[in-house]
Structure formats: C-alpha cells, structure tokens
Coordinates of C-alpha atoms in Angstrom, one line a residue:
X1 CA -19.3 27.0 -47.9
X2 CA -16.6 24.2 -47.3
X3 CA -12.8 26.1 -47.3
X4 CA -9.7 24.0 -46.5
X5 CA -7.9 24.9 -43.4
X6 CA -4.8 24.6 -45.0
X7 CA -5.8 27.2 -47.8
X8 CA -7.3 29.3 -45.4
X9 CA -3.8 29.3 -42.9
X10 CA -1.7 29.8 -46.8
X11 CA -3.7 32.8 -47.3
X12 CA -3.3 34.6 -44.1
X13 CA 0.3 33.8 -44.4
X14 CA 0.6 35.2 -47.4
X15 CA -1.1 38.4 -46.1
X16 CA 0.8 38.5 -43.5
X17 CA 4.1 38.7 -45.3
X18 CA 2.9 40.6 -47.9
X19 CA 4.5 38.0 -50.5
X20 CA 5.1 34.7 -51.4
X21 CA 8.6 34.3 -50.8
X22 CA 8.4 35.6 -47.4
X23 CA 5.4 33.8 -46.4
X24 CA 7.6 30.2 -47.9
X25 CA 10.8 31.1 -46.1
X26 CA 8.7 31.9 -42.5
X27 CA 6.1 29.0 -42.9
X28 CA 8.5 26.7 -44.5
X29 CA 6.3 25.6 -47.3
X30 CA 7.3 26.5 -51.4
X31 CA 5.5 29.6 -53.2
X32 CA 4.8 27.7 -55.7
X33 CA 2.5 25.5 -52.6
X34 CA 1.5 29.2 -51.1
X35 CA 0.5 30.2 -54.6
X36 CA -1.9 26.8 -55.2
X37 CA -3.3 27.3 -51.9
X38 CA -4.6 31.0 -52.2
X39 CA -5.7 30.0 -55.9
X40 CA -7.4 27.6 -54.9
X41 CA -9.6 29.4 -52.2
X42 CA -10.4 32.2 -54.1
X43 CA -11.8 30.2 -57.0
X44 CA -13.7 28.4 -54.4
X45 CA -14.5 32.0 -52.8
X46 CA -15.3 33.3 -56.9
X47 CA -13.7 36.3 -55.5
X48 CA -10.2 37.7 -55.7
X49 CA -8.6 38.1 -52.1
X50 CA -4.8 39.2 -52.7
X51 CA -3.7 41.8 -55.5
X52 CA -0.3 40.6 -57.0
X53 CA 2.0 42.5 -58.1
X54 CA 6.1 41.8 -58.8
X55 CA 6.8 43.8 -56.1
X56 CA 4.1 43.3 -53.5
X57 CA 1.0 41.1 -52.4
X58 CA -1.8 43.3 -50.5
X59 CA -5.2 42.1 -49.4
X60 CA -8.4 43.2 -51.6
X61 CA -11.3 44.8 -49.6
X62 CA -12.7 41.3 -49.5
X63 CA -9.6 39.6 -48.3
X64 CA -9.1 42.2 -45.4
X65 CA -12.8 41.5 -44.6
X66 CA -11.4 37.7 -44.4
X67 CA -8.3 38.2 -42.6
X68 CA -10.2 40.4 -39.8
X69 CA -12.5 37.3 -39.5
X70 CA -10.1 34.8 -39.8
X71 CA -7.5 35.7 -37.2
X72 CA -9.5 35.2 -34.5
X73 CA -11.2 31.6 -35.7
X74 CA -8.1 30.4 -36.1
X75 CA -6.7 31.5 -33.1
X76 CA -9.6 29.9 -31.9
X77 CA -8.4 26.5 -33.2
X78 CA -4.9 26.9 -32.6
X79 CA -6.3 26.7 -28.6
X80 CA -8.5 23.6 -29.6
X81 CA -5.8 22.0 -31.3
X82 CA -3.5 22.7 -27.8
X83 CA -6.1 21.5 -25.8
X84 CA -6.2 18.3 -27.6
X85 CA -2.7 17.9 -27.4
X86 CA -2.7 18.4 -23.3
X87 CA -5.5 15.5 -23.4
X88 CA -3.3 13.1 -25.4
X89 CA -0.5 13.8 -22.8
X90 CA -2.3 13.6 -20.1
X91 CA -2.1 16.8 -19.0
X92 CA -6.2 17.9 -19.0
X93 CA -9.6 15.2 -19.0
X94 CA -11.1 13.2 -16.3
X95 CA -10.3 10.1 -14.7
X96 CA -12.6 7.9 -13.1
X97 CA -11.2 5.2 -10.9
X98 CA -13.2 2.4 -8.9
X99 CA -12.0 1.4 -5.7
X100 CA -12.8 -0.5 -2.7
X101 CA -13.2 1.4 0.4
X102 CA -9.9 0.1 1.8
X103 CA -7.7 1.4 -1.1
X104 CA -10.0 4.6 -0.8
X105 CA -8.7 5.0 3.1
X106 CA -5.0 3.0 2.8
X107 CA -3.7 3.1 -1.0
X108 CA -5.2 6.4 -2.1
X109 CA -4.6 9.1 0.5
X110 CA -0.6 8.3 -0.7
X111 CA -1.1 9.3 -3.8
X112 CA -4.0 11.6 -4.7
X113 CA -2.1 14.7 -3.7
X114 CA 1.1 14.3 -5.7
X115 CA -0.9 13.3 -9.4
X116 CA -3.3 16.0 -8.7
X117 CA -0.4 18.8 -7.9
X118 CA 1.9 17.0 -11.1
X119 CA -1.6 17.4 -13.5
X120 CA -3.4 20.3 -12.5
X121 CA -5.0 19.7 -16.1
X122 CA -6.6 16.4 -14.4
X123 CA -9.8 16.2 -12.8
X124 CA -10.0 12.9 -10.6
X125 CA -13.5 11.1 -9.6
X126 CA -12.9 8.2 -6.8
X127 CA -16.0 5.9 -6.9
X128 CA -15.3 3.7 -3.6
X129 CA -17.7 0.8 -3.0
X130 CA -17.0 -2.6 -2.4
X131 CA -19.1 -4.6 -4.7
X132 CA -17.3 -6.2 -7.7
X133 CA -18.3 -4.4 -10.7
X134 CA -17.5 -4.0 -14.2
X135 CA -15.7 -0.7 -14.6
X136 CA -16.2 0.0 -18.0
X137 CA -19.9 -0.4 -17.4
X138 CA -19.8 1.5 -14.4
X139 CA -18.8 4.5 -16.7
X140 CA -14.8 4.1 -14.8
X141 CA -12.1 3.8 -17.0
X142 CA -9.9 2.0 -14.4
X143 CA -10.1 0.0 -10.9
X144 CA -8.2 -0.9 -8.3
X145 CA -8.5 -4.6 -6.6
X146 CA -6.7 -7.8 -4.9
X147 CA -5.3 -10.1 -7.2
X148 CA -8.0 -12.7 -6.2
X149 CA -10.7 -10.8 -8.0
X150 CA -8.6 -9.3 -11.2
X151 CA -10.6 -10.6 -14.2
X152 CA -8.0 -12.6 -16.5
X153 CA -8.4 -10.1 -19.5
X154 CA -7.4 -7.4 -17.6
X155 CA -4.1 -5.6 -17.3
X156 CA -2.7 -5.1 -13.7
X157 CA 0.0 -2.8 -12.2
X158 CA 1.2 -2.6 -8.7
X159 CA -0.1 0.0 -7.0
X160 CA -0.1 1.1 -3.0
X161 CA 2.2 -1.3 -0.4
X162 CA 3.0 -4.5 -2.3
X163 CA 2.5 -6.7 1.2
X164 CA -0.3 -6.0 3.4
X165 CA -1.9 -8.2 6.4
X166 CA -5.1 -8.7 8.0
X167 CA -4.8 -8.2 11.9
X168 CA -6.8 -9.0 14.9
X169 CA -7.5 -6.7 17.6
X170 CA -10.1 -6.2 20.5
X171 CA -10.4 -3.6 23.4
X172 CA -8.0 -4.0 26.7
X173 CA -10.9 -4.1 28.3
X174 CA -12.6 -6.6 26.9
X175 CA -9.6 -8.9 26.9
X176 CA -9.3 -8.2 30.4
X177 CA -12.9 -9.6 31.1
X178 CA -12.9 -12.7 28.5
X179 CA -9.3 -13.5 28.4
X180 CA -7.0 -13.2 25.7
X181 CA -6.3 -16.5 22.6
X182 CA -3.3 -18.2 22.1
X183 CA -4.3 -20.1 19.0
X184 CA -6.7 -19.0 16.4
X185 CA -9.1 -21.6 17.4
X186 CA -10.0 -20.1 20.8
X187 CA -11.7 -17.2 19.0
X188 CA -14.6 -19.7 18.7
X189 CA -15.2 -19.0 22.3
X190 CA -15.3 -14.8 21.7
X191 CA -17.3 -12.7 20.5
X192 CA -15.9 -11.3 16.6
X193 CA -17.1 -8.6 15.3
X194 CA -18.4 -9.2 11.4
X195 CA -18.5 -8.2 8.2
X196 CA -21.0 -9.0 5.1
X197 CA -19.8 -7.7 1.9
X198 CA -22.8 -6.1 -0.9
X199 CA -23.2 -9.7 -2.4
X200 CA -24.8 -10.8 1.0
X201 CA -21.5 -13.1 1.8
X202 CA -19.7 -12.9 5.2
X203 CA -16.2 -12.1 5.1
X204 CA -15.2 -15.6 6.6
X205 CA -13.6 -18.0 7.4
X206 CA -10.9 -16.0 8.8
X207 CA -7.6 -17.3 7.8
X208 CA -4.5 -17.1 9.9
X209 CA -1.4 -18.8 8.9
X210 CA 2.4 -19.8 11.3
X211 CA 5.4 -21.3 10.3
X212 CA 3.5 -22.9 7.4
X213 CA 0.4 -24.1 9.1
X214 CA -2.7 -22.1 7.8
X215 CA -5.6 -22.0 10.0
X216 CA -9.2 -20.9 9.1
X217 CA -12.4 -20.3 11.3
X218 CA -16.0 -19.2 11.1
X219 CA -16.7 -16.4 14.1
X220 CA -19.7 -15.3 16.0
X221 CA -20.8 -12.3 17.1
X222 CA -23.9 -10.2 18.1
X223 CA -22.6 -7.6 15.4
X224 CA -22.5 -7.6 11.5
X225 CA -21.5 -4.4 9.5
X226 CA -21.2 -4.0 5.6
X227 CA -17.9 -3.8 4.2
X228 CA -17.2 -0.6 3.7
X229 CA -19.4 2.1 4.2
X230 CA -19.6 0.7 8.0
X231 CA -16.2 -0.5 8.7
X232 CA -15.8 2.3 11.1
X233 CA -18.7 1.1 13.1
X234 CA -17.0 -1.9 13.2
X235 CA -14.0 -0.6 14.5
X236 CA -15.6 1.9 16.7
X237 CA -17.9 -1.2 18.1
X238 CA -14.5 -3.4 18.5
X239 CA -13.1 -0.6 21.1
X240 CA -16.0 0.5 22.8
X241 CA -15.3 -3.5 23.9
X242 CA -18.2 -5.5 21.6
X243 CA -15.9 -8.1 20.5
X244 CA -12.8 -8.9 18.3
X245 CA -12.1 -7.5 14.7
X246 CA -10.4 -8.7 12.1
X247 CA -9.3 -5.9 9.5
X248 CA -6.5 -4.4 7.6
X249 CA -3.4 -4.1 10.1
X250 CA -3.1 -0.5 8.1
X251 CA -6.6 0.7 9.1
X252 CA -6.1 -0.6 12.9
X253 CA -2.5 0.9 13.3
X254 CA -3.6 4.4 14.6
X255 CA -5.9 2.5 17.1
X256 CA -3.4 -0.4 17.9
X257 CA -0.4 2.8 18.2
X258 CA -3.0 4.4 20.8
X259 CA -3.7 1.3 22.7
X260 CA -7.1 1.4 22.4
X261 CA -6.9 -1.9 20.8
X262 CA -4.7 -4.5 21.4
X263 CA -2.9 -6.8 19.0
X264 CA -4.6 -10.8 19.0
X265 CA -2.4 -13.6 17.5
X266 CA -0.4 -11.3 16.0
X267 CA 2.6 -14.2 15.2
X268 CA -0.6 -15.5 13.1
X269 CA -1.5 -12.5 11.0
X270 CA -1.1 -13.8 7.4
X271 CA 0.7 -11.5 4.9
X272 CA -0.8 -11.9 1.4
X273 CA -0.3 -9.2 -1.6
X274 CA -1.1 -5.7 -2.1
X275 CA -3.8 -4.1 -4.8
X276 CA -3.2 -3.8 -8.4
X277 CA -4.7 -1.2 -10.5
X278 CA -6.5 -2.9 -13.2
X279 CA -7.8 -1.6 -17.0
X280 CA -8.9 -3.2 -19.7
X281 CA -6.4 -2.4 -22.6
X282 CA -3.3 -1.2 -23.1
X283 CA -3.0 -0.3 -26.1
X284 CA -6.1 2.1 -25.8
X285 CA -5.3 3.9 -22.8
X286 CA -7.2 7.4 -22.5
X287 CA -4.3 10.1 -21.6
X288 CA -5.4 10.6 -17.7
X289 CA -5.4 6.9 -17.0
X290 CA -1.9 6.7 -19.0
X291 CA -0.4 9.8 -16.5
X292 CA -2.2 7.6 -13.5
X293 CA -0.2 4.8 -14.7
X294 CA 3.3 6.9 -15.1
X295 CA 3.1 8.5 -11.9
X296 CA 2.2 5.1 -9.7
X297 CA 5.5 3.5 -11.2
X298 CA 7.5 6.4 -10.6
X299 CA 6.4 5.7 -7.0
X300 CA 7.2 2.0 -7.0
X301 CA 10.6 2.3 -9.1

C-alpha cells in the first residue's frame, strides 16, 4: 500500500510529542499541517492510529504496531538520504581516471595520497595505458593528457608541473666508447633506443629546439619498446649501455642524479606544457570528479 513519507514522518512526530502543538513547535510545521497529514494516512490505512483527546494524543494498538515498525525504516532512510548527500559533495563514490603511464609515474604519485587522506569516502581507480581512448566509453569519467591530444569539446584543467621537457641521456660508458653529440644531428651516427606507441607509430622524429632553432630527427636503434608498459626496459636497456634515450627529464632524474646516465644536448632539451585533466562537461560533474577538481586547484593556486 503506497503511504507518503511525509505523512508517515507527521505521524511519528505527532506520537512522539504526544500532541499537535508540540510536534508543530519541534518540527516546525503548523497543527493544522500535522493534523492533515495523520488524517490523511489513517484514511489511507482505514484504521485509526492516534486517540485524540483535548488534553493528549496517544498511539492506538495499531499505531504503536506502526511506530515500532517505523522507527527503524526511517532511520533507515534518514542514512540513505546522508549517504546521498556525502555523494553529491563528494565526500563517498568512485572515481575512475585514465592516464598515460607517464602521469601514472610523474603527475600522480603527487597527489594520490593527499585526495585519498582529504576523502576517505572516495574510492579511486587509475586505469594507466597509453593508447588514446574515449573515456566515457572506457567506463572513466575523466582523463588526464597533453594539450596535443585534448579533444576540442572537452574541458581541461591544469594538473601536475605546468612545464615539463623531454631529455636525452645514455650510459657513461657507452659515451665513453662512441663519443658524446654536440648537435642533435650527430645522433644519426648512435645508437637511440625507441619507442612505438599502441597505435603502431614510433615516437619520432625527436624534436630538440636552441635559441629559437628547432631541430627534428628520425633515430636508429637495435631496440624498440612500447610506450608505457616497457619504458623501464627502455631505461634499463639505455644504462646497461644499448644506446641513447629520449624520455621525460622527470622519469630520468633519479638515474641522471645517480650518474648512471648522463645528460646529451641538454642546452637542446625542448620545454613544452604539462598535462591537463580533461572531462567532458561541466555542468554534469559526478561529486568525486568535482572533489578531484577542487583539490588539484588548491594545489596549483
């Protein structure tokens, strides 16, 4: 049988006060509302729930069989109602982001720990591959990428270092044995380690860029890795002395801080600018994604 929740919260008001006029002044709704309310559910009931008197409102049999019931349901939707309030401010739900595998190691790590600890509530799912994929279709309800490969519909925000740069490096001692470039152009005569991204495409030319004069090439090597999943490889390959790599400065600082690689043309590393996080609306932002949003800008204000 359908009841009103409204009649239903009126009547255990009501019973609770053990009148009108207290129920009205603590619920701050009329009697003369109160009284509708409770009317109205017992004719829907057919059964008499409150006896009325002028001096006092006491439950029937059948309305203390209903407020014994009742308490708890309602109780029971009070905590729905809560939770659905923490998942409009973003305090509970899931967040899926997709990311490349470089954000996963560079961005990421930066800021993970502080949303998580700020939104307990929050459960976070990192899908990291580097093929360029519809998010919403991938089930994600955000992404983060280079401005290069934002889709025009989509709104950005900054996320993660707002200049980054693409470094060479190789071993010491492979330097040592095949001498080390002045210009970009003598890299033709090394051996580069490569990459292939999912699509099948190399990750070349190589650009390099001085004092205005932008330089690309296309490298050899023995070795190819896919972006990604077996960058390490790459830069595991690239010390062991295989050849030169061309990567994130970020990702080769711990290795370049170590000396087990060695900086190559470093006046022509070329800065360009950092990841954006990238949705598709803003005026239908779920909760999670809208506290994801808050907290990167607190970081970049």
């Amino acid at each position: 049988m359908d009841a009103d929740l409204g009649d239903l919260t009126a009547f255990l008001a009501v019973a609770k006060a053990r009148g009108f006029r207290e129920a009205a002044r603590t619920s701050g709704t009329s009697a003369s509302t109160l009284s509708e309310a409770v009317r109205r559910l017992e004719t829907r009931l057919g059964i008499r729930l409150l006896h009325r008197t002028t001096r006092s409102v006491t439950p029937t049999a059948a309305g203390a069989g209903l407020i014994q019931r009742l308490t708890p349901a309602l109780g029971e939707v009070d905590a729905a109602l809560d939770a659905a309030g923490g998942l409009r401010d973003g305090s509970a739900g899931v967040l899926r982001l997709n990311v490349p595998v470089s954000a996963a190691r560079l961005v990421l790590p930066a800021i993970v720990p502080g949303f998580l600890a700020a939104h307990p509530g929050i459960r976070l799912e990192i899908v990291a591959e580097d093929s360029f994929v519809d998010v919403l279709a991938a089930g994600c309800d955000a992404g983060i990428r280079y401005d290069e490969r934002l889709e025009q519909d989509m709104v950005a925000v900054p996320i993660g270092p707002r200049v980054q740069r693409m470094a060479t490096a190789g071993a010491p001692v492979y330097l040592d044995l095949h001498g080390r470039p002045d210009h970009p152009r003598d890299l033709l005569d090394h051996a580069c380690v490569l990459g292939r991204f999912a699509s099948g495409a190399l990750t070349s030319p190589w650009e390099f860029e001085r004092a205005g004069e932008i330089i690309r090439i296309e490298p050899r090597g023995q070795l190819i890795v896919q972006v990604g999943g077996a960058t390490d490889l790459a830069v595991d390959a690239a010390i062991a002395g295989v050849g030169i790599i061309f990567l994130f400065e970020d990702w080769l600082r711990p290795h370049l801080e170590s000396g087990e690689l060695e900086p190559v043309l470093m006046d022509w590393w070329q800065p360009f600018s950092g990841p954006f996080l990238y949705y598709s609306d803003r005026r239908l932002v779920p909760p999670p994604l809208r506290a994801f949003i808050d907290f990167i800008k607190t970081m970049t204000a």
